[in-house]
Amino acid sequence: MIKKTIFLVLGIILVIIGIAGIFLPILQGILLIIAGLFLIGEYKYIKFIEDTKKYIRNKHRRKHL
């Protein structure tokens, strides 16, 4: 439980710094955002978005087969 909380907090911090990094030339904003989202990716709402994308892709593929 503590590990998940640490990953969530660290992920949110990286996303916030990444957003600031888009506007500041010193920081690599996109890389920090991706790293933050990767850390947050263990949670249900991210899984829901991924499952929805997979469903849409599979539905789209079936139409063209």
N, CA, C and O atoms as a CHARMM CRD file, in Angstrom:
* protein
*
  260
    1    1 MET  N      0.81800  -1.19100   0.00000 PROA 1      0.00000
    2    1 MET  CA     0.00000   0.00000   0.00000 PROA 1      0.00000
    3    1 MET  C      0.86600   1.26200   0.00000 PROA 1      0.00000
    4    1 MET  O      0.57200   2.22600  -0.70600 PROA 1      0.00000
    5    2 ILE  N      1.92400   1.24300   0.78900 PROA 2      0.00000
    6    2 ILE  CA     2.81500   2.40200   0.84600 PROA 2      0.00000
    7    2 ILE  C      3.53400   2.57400  -0.48500 PROA 2      0.00000
    8    2 ILE  O      3.74400   3.69800  -0.94100 PROA 2      0.00000
    9    3 LYS  N      3.91200   1.46000  -1.10900 PROA 3      0.00000
   10    3 LYS  CA     4.60800   1.51700  -2.39400 PROA 3      0.00000
   11    3 LYS  C      3.72200   2.16200  -3.45800 PROA 3      0.00000
   12    3 LYS  O      4.19500   2.98600  -4.24100 PROA 3      0.00000
   13    4 LYS  N      2.44400   1.79400  -3.49200 PROA 4      0.00000
   14    4 LYS  CA     1.52700   2.38000  -4.47000 PROA 4      0.00000
   15    4 LYS  C      1.34600   3.87200  -4.22600 PROA 4      0.00000
   16    4 LYS  O      1.28200   4.65500  -5.17400 PROA 4      0.00000
   17    5 THR  N      1.26500   4.26100  -2.97800 PROA 5      0.00000
   18    5 THR  CA     1.10900   5.67900  -2.64700 PROA 5      0.00000
   19    5 THR  C      2.33900   6.47300  -3.06900 PROA 5      0.00000
   20    5 THR  O      2.22000   7.57400  -3.60600 PROA 5      0.00000
   21    6 ILE  N      3.50800   5.91700  -2.82700 PROA 6      0.00000
   22    6 ILE  CA     4.74500   6.59500  -3.23000 PROA 6      0.00000
   23    6 ILE  C      4.80600   6.73300  -4.74600 PROA 6      0.00000
   24    6 ILE  O      5.17400   7.79100  -5.25600 PROA 6      0.00000
   25    7 PHE  N      4.44800   5.66700  -5.47600 PROA 7      0.00000
   26    7 PHE  CA     4.45400   5.73700  -6.93800 PROA 7      0.00000
   27    7 PHE  C      3.44600   6.76200  -7.44600 PROA 7      0.00000
   28    7 PHE  O      3.72900   7.49600  -8.39300 PROA 7      0.00000
   29    8 LEU  N      2.27200   6.81500  -6.82200 PROA 8      0.00000
   30    8 LEU  CA     1.25900   7.77700  -7.23700 PROA 8      0.00000
   31    8 LEU  C      1.74200   9.20300  -7.01600 PROA 8      0.00000
   32    8 LEU  O      1.62700  10.04100  -7.91100 PROA 8      0.00000
   33    9 VAL  N      2.27900   9.48600  -5.83800 PROA 9      0.00000
   34    9 VAL  CA     2.75900  10.83400  -5.52600 PROA 9      0.00000
   35    9 VAL  C      3.92900  11.20600  -6.43500 PROA 9      0.00000
   36    9 VAL  O      3.97200  12.31400  -6.97000 PROA 9      0.00000
   37   10 LEU  N      4.86600  10.29800  -6.60800 PROA 10     0.00000
   38   10 LEU  CA     6.01000  10.56400  -7.47700 PROA 10     0.00000
   39   10 LEU  C      5.56200  10.77000  -8.92500 PROA 10     0.00000
   40   10 LEU  O      6.09000  11.63800  -9.62000 PROA 10     0.00000
   41   11 GLY  N      4.60000   9.98400  -9.37600 PROA 11     0.00000
   42   11 GLY  CA     4.08000  10.13900 -10.73000 PROA 11     0.00000
   43   11 GLY  C      3.41900  11.48100 -10.94300 PROA 11     0.00000
   44   11 GLY  O      3.62900  12.12500 -11.97000 PROA 11     0.00000
   45   12 ILE  N      2.62000  11.90900  -9.97600 PROA 12     0.00000
   46   12 ILE  CA     1.96100  13.21300 -10.08900 PROA 12     0.00000
   47   12 ILE  C      2.99100  14.33500 -10.08700 PROA 12     0.00000
   48   12 ILE  O      2.86700  15.29200 -10.85100 PROA 12     0.00000
   49   13 ILE  N      4.00000  14.22500  -9.23900 PROA 13     0.00000
   50   13 ILE  CA     5.05800  15.24200  -9.20100 PROA 13     0.00000
   51   13 ILE  C      5.79100  15.30600 -10.53900 PROA 13     0.00000
   52   13 ILE  O      6.07000  16.39400 -11.04300 PROA 13     0.00000
   53   14 LEU  N      6.10300  14.14500 -11.11400 PROA 14     0.00000
   54   14 LEU  CA     6.79700  14.13700 -12.40800 PROA 14     0.00000
   55   14 LEU  C      5.93700  14.74600 -13.51300 PROA 14     0.00000
   56   14 LEU  O      6.45100  15.45800 -14.37600 PROA 14     0.00000
   57   15 VAL  N      4.64200  14.47400 -13.49200 PROA 15     0.00000
   58   15 VAL  CA     3.75700  15.06100 -14.50300 PROA 15     0.00000
   59   15 VAL  C      3.71800  16.57700 -14.35000 PROA 15     0.00000
   60   15 VAL  O      3.78000  17.29800 -15.34600 PROA 15     0.00000
   61   16 ILE  N      3.61700  17.06500 -13.13200 PROA 16     0.00000
   62   16 ILE  CA     3.58600  18.51800 -12.90400 PROA 16     0.00000
   63   16 ILE  C      4.89900  19.16400 -13.34600 PROA 16     0.00000
   64   16 ILE  O      4.88600  20.20100 -14.00900 PROA 16     0.00000
   65   17 ILE  N      6.02300  18.56100 -12.98500 PROA 17     0.00000
   66   17 ILE  CA     7.32000  19.09500 -13.42000 PROA 17     0.00000
   67   17 ILE  C      7.44100  19.00400 -14.94100 PROA 17     0.00000
   68   17 ILE  O      8.01600  19.88900 -15.57500 PROA 17     0.00000
   69   18 GLY  N      6.90200  17.93700 -15.52300 PROA 18     0.00000
   70   18 GLY  CA     6.93400  17.78900 -16.97500 PROA 18     0.00000
   71   18 GLY  C      6.14300  18.86400 -17.68600 PROA 18     0.00000
   72   18 GLY  O      6.56300  19.36700 -18.72800 PROA 18     0.00000
   73   19 ILE  N      4.99100  19.22000 -17.12200 PROA 19     0.00000
   74   19 ILE  CA     4.19300  20.29800 -17.71600 PROA 19     0.00000
   75   19 ILE  C      4.96700  21.60900 -17.64600 PROA 19     0.00000
   76   19 ILE  O      4.96200  22.38500 -18.60200 PROA 19     0.00000
   77   20 ALA  N      5.62700  21.86000 -16.52700 PROA 20     0.00000
   78   20 ALA  CA     6.47100  23.05800 -16.42600 PROA 20     0.00000
   79   20 ALA  C      7.64100  22.96300 -17.39900 PROA 20     0.00000
   80   20 ALA  O      8.07300  23.97200 -17.95600 PROA 20     0.00000
   81   21 GLY  N      8.15100  21.74900 -17.60300 PROA 21     0.00000
   82   21 GLY  CA     9.28000  21.54200 -18.50100 PROA 21     0.00000
   83   21 GLY  C      8.96300  21.78800 -19.96000 PROA 21     0.00000
   84   21 GLY  O      9.86600  22.01900 -20.76500 PROA 21     0.00000
   85   22 ILE  N      7.69400  21.74000 -20.30700 PROA 22     0.00000
   86   22 ILE  CA     7.31700  22.06500 -21.68700 PROA 22     0.00000
   87   22 ILE  C      7.64200  23.52700 -21.97700 PROA 22     0.00000
   88   22 ILE  O      8.03200  23.87600 -23.09100 PROA 22     0.00000
   89   23 PHE  N      7.48100  24.37000 -20.97600 PROA 23     0.00000
   90   23 PHE  CA     7.69600  25.80200 -21.16200 PROA 23     0.00000
   91   23 PHE  C      9.10500  26.25500 -20.79800 PROA 23     0.00000
   92   23 PHE  O      9.53100  27.33500 -21.20700 PROA 23     0.00000
   93   24 LEU  N      9.83300  25.44300 -20.03300 PROA 24     0.00000
   94   24 LEU  CA    11.19700  25.79300 -19.64300 PROA 24     0.00000
   95   24 LEU  C     12.18900  24.99600 -20.48900 PROA 24     0.00000
   96   24 LEU  O     12.07200  23.77300 -20.57400 PROA 24     0.00000
   97   25 PRO  N     13.14900  25.65300 -21.10800 PROA 25     0.00000
   98   25 PRO  CA    14.05800  24.94700 -22.01100 PROA 25     0.00000
   99   25 PRO  C     15.04100  24.00600 -21.31500 PROA 25     0.00000
  100   25 PRO  O     15.64000  23.15900 -21.97800 PROA 25     0.00000
  101   26 ILE  N     15.22200  24.12900 -20.01500 PROA 26     0.00000
  102   26 ILE  CA    16.20700  23.30500 -19.30700 PROA 26     0.00000
  103   26 ILE  C     15.68400  21.89100 -19.08100 PROA 26     0.00000
  104   26 ILE  O     16.43800  20.92500 -19.19700 PROA 26     0.00000
  105   27 LEU  N     14.40800  21.76300 -18.76200 PROA 27     0.00000
  106   27 LEU  CA    13.81800  20.46300 -18.43100 PROA 27     0.00000
  107   27 LEU  C     13.30600  19.75200 -19.68100 PROA 27     0.00000
  108   27 LEU  O     12.88200  20.39600 -20.64100 PROA 27     0.00000
  109   28 GLN  N     13.34600  18.43900 -19.66200 PROA 28     0.00000
  110   28 GLN  CA    12.78100  17.62600 -20.73700 PROA 28     0.00000
  111   28 GLN  C     11.33800  17.29300 -20.36500 PROA 28     0.00000
  112   28 GLN  O     11.07800  16.27400 -19.72600 PROA 28     0.00000
  113   29 GLY  N     10.41000  18.14400 -20.76100 PROA 29     0.00000
  114   29 GLY  CA     9.02800  18.03400 -20.32600 PROA 29     0.00000
  115   29 GLY  C      8.33600  16.75200 -20.72600 PROA 29     0.00000
  116   29 GLY  O      7.69800  16.10300 -19.89700 PROA 29     0.00000
  117   30 ILE  N      8.45600  16.37600 -21.99200 PROA 30     0.00000
  118   30 ILE  CA     7.75400  15.19500 -22.48900 PROA 30     0.00000
  119   30 ILE  C      8.24700  13.93500 -21.78500 PROA 30     0.00000
  120   30 ILE  O      7.44200  13.07600 -21.42300 PROA 30     0.00000
  121   31 LEU  N      9.54200  13.81600 -21.58900 PROA 31     0.00000
  122   31 LEU  CA    10.07800  12.62800 -20.91700 PROA 31     0.00000
  123   31 LEU  C      9.59200  12.52600 -19.47500 PROA 31     0.00000
  124   31 LEU  O      9.29300  11.43300 -18.99400 PROA 31     0.00000
  125   32 LEU  N      9.51400  13.65100 -18.79300 PROA 32     0.00000
  126   32 LEU  CA     9.02700  13.63600 -17.41200 PROA 32     0.00000
  127   32 LEU  C      7.54600  13.28700 -17.34800 PROA 32     0.00000
  128   32 LEU  O      7.11300  12.57600 -16.44100 PROA 32     0.00000
  129   33 ILE  N      6.76800  13.78300 -18.30600 PROA 33     0.00000
  130   33 ILE  CA     5.34300  13.44900 -18.34600 PROA 33     0.00000
  131   33 ILE  C      5.15900  11.96300 -18.60200 PROA 33     0.00000
  132   33 ILE  O      4.34100  11.31900 -17.94400 PROA 33     0.00000
  133   34 ILE  N      5.90400  11.41400 -19.54500 PROA 34     0.00000
  134   34 ILE  CA     5.80000   9.98000 -19.84200 PROA 34     0.00000
  135   34 ILE  C      6.20500   9.14800 -18.63100 PROA 34     0.00000
  136   34 ILE  O      5.54200   8.16300 -18.30600 PROA 34     0.00000
  137   35 ALA  N      7.28600   9.53600 -17.96300 PROA 35     0.00000
  138   35 ALA  CA     7.72300   8.80000 -16.76900 PROA 35     0.00000
  139   35 ALA  C      6.66400   8.87300 -15.67100 PROA 35     0.00000
  140   35 ALA  O      6.39200   7.87500 -15.00400 PROA 35     0.00000
  141   36 GLY  N      6.07200  10.03500 -15.48200 PROA 36     0.00000
  142   36 GLY  CA     5.02500  10.19000 -14.47400 PROA 36     0.00000
  143   36 GLY  C      3.80200   9.35800 -14.78500 PROA 36     0.00000
  144   36 GLY  O      3.23200   8.73200 -13.89200 PROA 36     0.00000
  145   37 LEU  N      3.38900   9.34400 -16.05000 PROA 37     0.00000
  146   37 LEU  CA     2.22900   8.53800 -16.43600 PROA 37     0.00000
  147   37 LEU  C      2.52500   7.05300 -16.31500 PROA 37     0.00000
  148   37 LEU  O      1.63700   6.26100 -15.99800 PROA 37     0.00000
  149   38 PHE  N      3.76400   6.67700 -16.56700 PROA 38     0.00000
  150   38 PHE  CA     4.15200   5.27200 -16.39900 PROA 38     0.00000
  151   38 PHE  C      4.01700   4.84800 -14.93700 PROA 38     0.00000
  152   38 PHE  O      3.54800   3.74800 -14.64600 PROA 38     0.00000
  153   39 LEU  N      4.42700   5.72100 -14.02300 PROA 39     0.00000
  154   39 LEU  CA     4.30600   5.40500 -12.59600 PROA 39     0.00000
  155   39 LEU  C      2.84800   5.37600 -12.14400 PROA 39     0.00000
  156   39 LEU  O      2.47500   4.56900 -11.29300 PROA 39     0.00000
  157   40 ILE  N      2.03400   6.24700 -12.70600 PROA 40     0.00000
  158   40 ILE  CA     0.62400   6.29400 -12.34100 PROA 40     0.00000
  159   40 ILE  C     -0.14800   5.15200 -13.00400 PROA 40     0.00000
  160   40 ILE  O     -1.25500   4.82600 -12.57800 PROA 40     0.00000
  161   41 GLY  N      0.42100   4.54800 -14.03200 PROA 41     0.00000
  162   41 GLY  CA    -0.26600   3.55300 -14.84400 PROA 41     0.00000
  163   41 GLY  C     -0.75900   2.32000 -14.12800 PROA 41     0.00000
  164   41 GLY  O     -1.46600   1.51700 -14.73700 PROA 41     0.00000
  165   42 GLU  N     -0.43000   2.13000 -12.88800 PROA 42     0.00000
  166   42 GLU  CA    -0.87400   0.96200 -12.13400 PROA 42     0.00000
  167   42 GLU  C     -2.29900   1.10700 -11.61100 PROA 42     0.00000
  168   42 GLU  O     -2.82800   0.16500 -11.02000 PROA 42     0.00000
  169   43 TYR  N     -2.91300   2.21900 -11.80400 PROA 43     0.00000
  170   43 TYR  CA    -4.19600   2.47400 -11.17000 PROA 43     0.00000
  171   43 TYR  C     -5.35400   2.22800 -12.11800 PROA 43     0.00000
  172   43 TYR  O     -5.18500   2.23500 -13.33800 PROA 43     0.00000
  173   44 LYS  N     -6.53000   2.01100 -11.55200 PROA 44     0.00000
  174   44 LYS  CA    -7.69400   1.54600 -12.29000 PROA 44     0.00000
  175   44 LYS  C     -8.14600   2.50500 -13.38000 PROA 44     0.00000
  176   44 LYS  O     -8.54000   2.05700 -14.45700 PROA 44     0.00000
  177   45 TYR  N     -8.10300   3.81800 -13.13400 PROA 45     0.00000
  178   45 TYR  CA    -8.60600   4.72800 -14.14500 PROA 45     0.00000
  179   45 TYR  C     -7.71800   4.72300 -15.37900 PROA 45     0.00000
  180   45 TYR  O     -8.21400   4.91500 -16.48900 PROA 45     0.00000
  181   46 ILE  N     -6.42800   4.50900 -15.21600 PROA 46     0.00000
  182   46 ILE  CA    -5.54700   4.38400 -16.37000 PROA 46     0.00000
  183   46 ILE  C     -5.82600   3.06300 -17.07600 PROA 46     0.00000
  184   46 ILE  O     -5.84400   3.01200 -18.30600 PROA 46     0.00000
  185   47 LYS  N     -6.04300   1.99800 -16.31800 PROA 47     0.00000
  186   47 LYS  CA    -6.37800   0.70400 -16.90600 PROA 47     0.00000
  187   47 LYS  C     -7.68000   0.80000 -17.68600 PROA 47     0.00000
  188   47 LYS  O     -7.80300   0.20100 -18.75400 PROA 47     0.00000
  189   48 PHE  N     -8.65300   1.54400 -17.17100 PROA 48     0.00000
  190   48 PHE  CA    -9.92500   1.71500 -17.86700 PROA 48     0.00000
  191   48 PHE  C     -9.71200   2.39600 -19.21200 PROA 48     0.00000
  192   48 PHE  O    -10.30600   1.99100 -20.21100 PROA 48     0.00000
  193   49 ILE  N     -8.88000   3.41400 -19.24800 PROA 49     0.00000
  194   49 ILE  CA    -8.59900   4.11600 -20.50400 PROA 49     0.00000
  195   49 ILE  C     -7.90600   3.17600 -21.48700 PROA 49     0.00000
  196   49 ILE  O     -8.24200   3.16700 -22.67200 PROA 49     0.00000
  197   50 GLU  N     -6.94500   2.38600 -21.01200 PROA 50     0.00000
  198   50 GLU  CA    -6.25100   1.43700 -21.87800 PROA 50     0.00000
  199   50 GLU  C     -7.20900   0.37900 -22.41400 PROA 50     0.00000
  200   50 GLU  O     -7.14300   0.02900 -23.59300 PROA 50     0.00000
  201   51 ASP  N     -8.09900  -0.13500 -21.56500 PROA 51     0.00000
  202   51 ASP  CA    -9.07200  -1.13200 -22.00400 PROA 51     0.00000
  203   51 ASP  C    -10.02800  -0.55100 -23.03800 PROA 51     0.00000
  204   51 ASP  O    -10.39500  -1.23100 -23.99600 PROA 51     0.00000
  205   52 THR  N    -10.43100   0.69900 -22.84900 PROA 52     0.00000
  206   52 THR  CA   -11.31700   1.35000 -23.80900 PROA 52     0.00000
  207   52 THR  C    -10.62200   1.50800 -25.15400 PROA 52     0.00000
  208   52 THR  O    -11.23700   1.28000 -26.19600 PROA 52     0.00000
  209   53 LYS  N     -9.35500   1.89300 -25.14500 PROA 53     0.00000
  210   53 LYS  CA    -8.59900   2.01500 -26.39900 PROA 53     0.00000
  211   53 LYS  C     -8.50000   0.67300 -27.11100 PROA 53     0.00000
  212   53 LYS  O     -8.67900   0.60100 -28.32700 PROA 53     0.00000
  213   54 LYS  N     -8.21600  -0.39400 -26.36200 PROA 54     0.00000
  214   54 LYS  CA    -8.12100  -1.72700 -26.95700 PROA 54     0.00000
  215   54 LYS  C     -9.44800  -2.14700 -27.55800 PROA 54     0.00000
  216   54 LYS  O     -9.48300  -2.72200 -28.64600 PROA 54     0.00000
  217   55 TYR  N    -10.54500  -1.86300 -26.85900 PROA 55     0.00000
  218   55 TYR  CA   -11.86900  -2.21100 -27.36400 PROA 55     0.00000
  219   55 TYR  C    -12.15100  -1.49300 -28.68000 PROA 55     0.00000
  220   55 TYR  O    -12.65100  -2.09700 -29.62900 PROA 55     0.00000
  221   56 ILE  N    -11.83100  -0.20500 -28.73100 PROA 56     0.00000
  222   56 ILE  CA   -12.07400   0.57000 -29.95100 PROA 56     0.00000
  223   56 ILE  C    -11.20400   0.05600 -31.08900 PROA 56     0.00000
  224   56 ILE  O    -11.68000  -0.06600 -32.21700 PROA 56     0.00000
  225   57 ARG  N     -9.94000  -0.24700 -30.81600 PROA 57     0.00000
  226   57 ARG  CA    -9.05600  -0.78100 -31.85700 PROA 57     0.00000
  227   57 ARG  C     -9.56100  -2.11300 -32.38600 PROA 57     0.00000
  228   57 ARG  O     -9.60100  -2.33000 -33.59700 PROA 57     0.00000
  229   58 ASN  N     -9.94900  -3.01100 -31.47800 PROA 58     0.00000
  230   58 ASN  CA   -10.43900  -4.32000 -31.90700 PROA 58     0.00000
  231   58 ASN  C    -11.73400  -4.19800 -32.69100 PROA 58     0.00000
  232   58 ASN  O    -11.93000  -4.91700 -33.67000 PROA 58     0.00000
  233   59 LYS  N    -12.60700  -3.31700 -32.28700 PROA 59     0.00000
  234   59 LYS  CA   -13.86200  -3.11000 -33.00100 PROA 59     0.00000
  235   59 LYS  C    -13.57900  -2.56100 -34.39700 PROA 59     0.00000
  236   59 LYS  O    -14.22000  -2.96200 -35.36900 PROA 59     0.00000
  237   60 HSD  N    -12.62000  -1.64400 -34.49200 PROA 60     0.00000
  238   60 HSD  CA   -12.26200  -1.05200 -35.78000 PROA 60     0.00000
  239   60 HSD  C    -11.62200  -2.09900 -36.69500 PROA 60     0.00000
  240   60 HSD  O    -11.88000  -2.09500 -37.89800 PROA 60     0.00000
  241   61 ARG  N    -10.80400  -2.98200 -36.15500 PROA 61     0.00000
  242   61 ARG  CA   -10.14400  -4.01700 -36.95400 PROA 61     0.00000
  243   61 ARG  C    -11.14600  -5.02300 -37.50300 PROA 61     0.00000
  244   61 ARG  O    -11.00300  -5.47900 -38.63700 PROA 61     0.00000
  245   62 ARG  N    -12.15100  -5.37300 -36.72100 PROA 62     0.00000
  246   62 ARG  CA   -13.13900  -6.35500 -37.17000 PROA 62     0.00000
  247   62 ARG  C    -13.92500  -5.85900 -38.37000 PROA 62     0.00000
  248   62 ARG  O    -14.33300  -6.66000 -39.21100 PROA 62     0.00000
  249   63 LYS  N    -14.14400  -4.56500 -38.46300 PROA 63     0.00000
  250   63 LYS  CA   -14.89100  -4.01900 -39.59300 PROA 63     0.00000
  251   63 LYS  C    -14.12800  -4.19500 -40.89700 PROA 63     0.00000
  252   63 LYS  O    -14.73500  -4.38500 -41.95100 PROA 63     0.00000
  253   64 HSD  N    -12.80200  -4.13400 -40.83500 PROA 64     0.00000
  254   64 HSD  CA   -11.99000  -4.17900 -42.04400 PROA 64     0.00000
  255   64 HSD  C    -11.53800  -5.58200 -42.41600 PROA 64     0.00000
  256   64 HSD  O    -10.91000  -5.75900 -43.45900 PROA 64     0.00000
  257   65 LEU  N    -11.83400  -6.57800 -41.60400 PROA 65     0.00000
  258   65 LEU  CA   -11.41100  -7.94000 -41.91600 PROA 65     0.00000
  259   65 LEU  C    -12.36400  -8.62400 -42.80200 PROA 65     0.00000
  260   65 LEU  O    -12.15200  -9.78200 -43.16000 PROA 65     0.00000
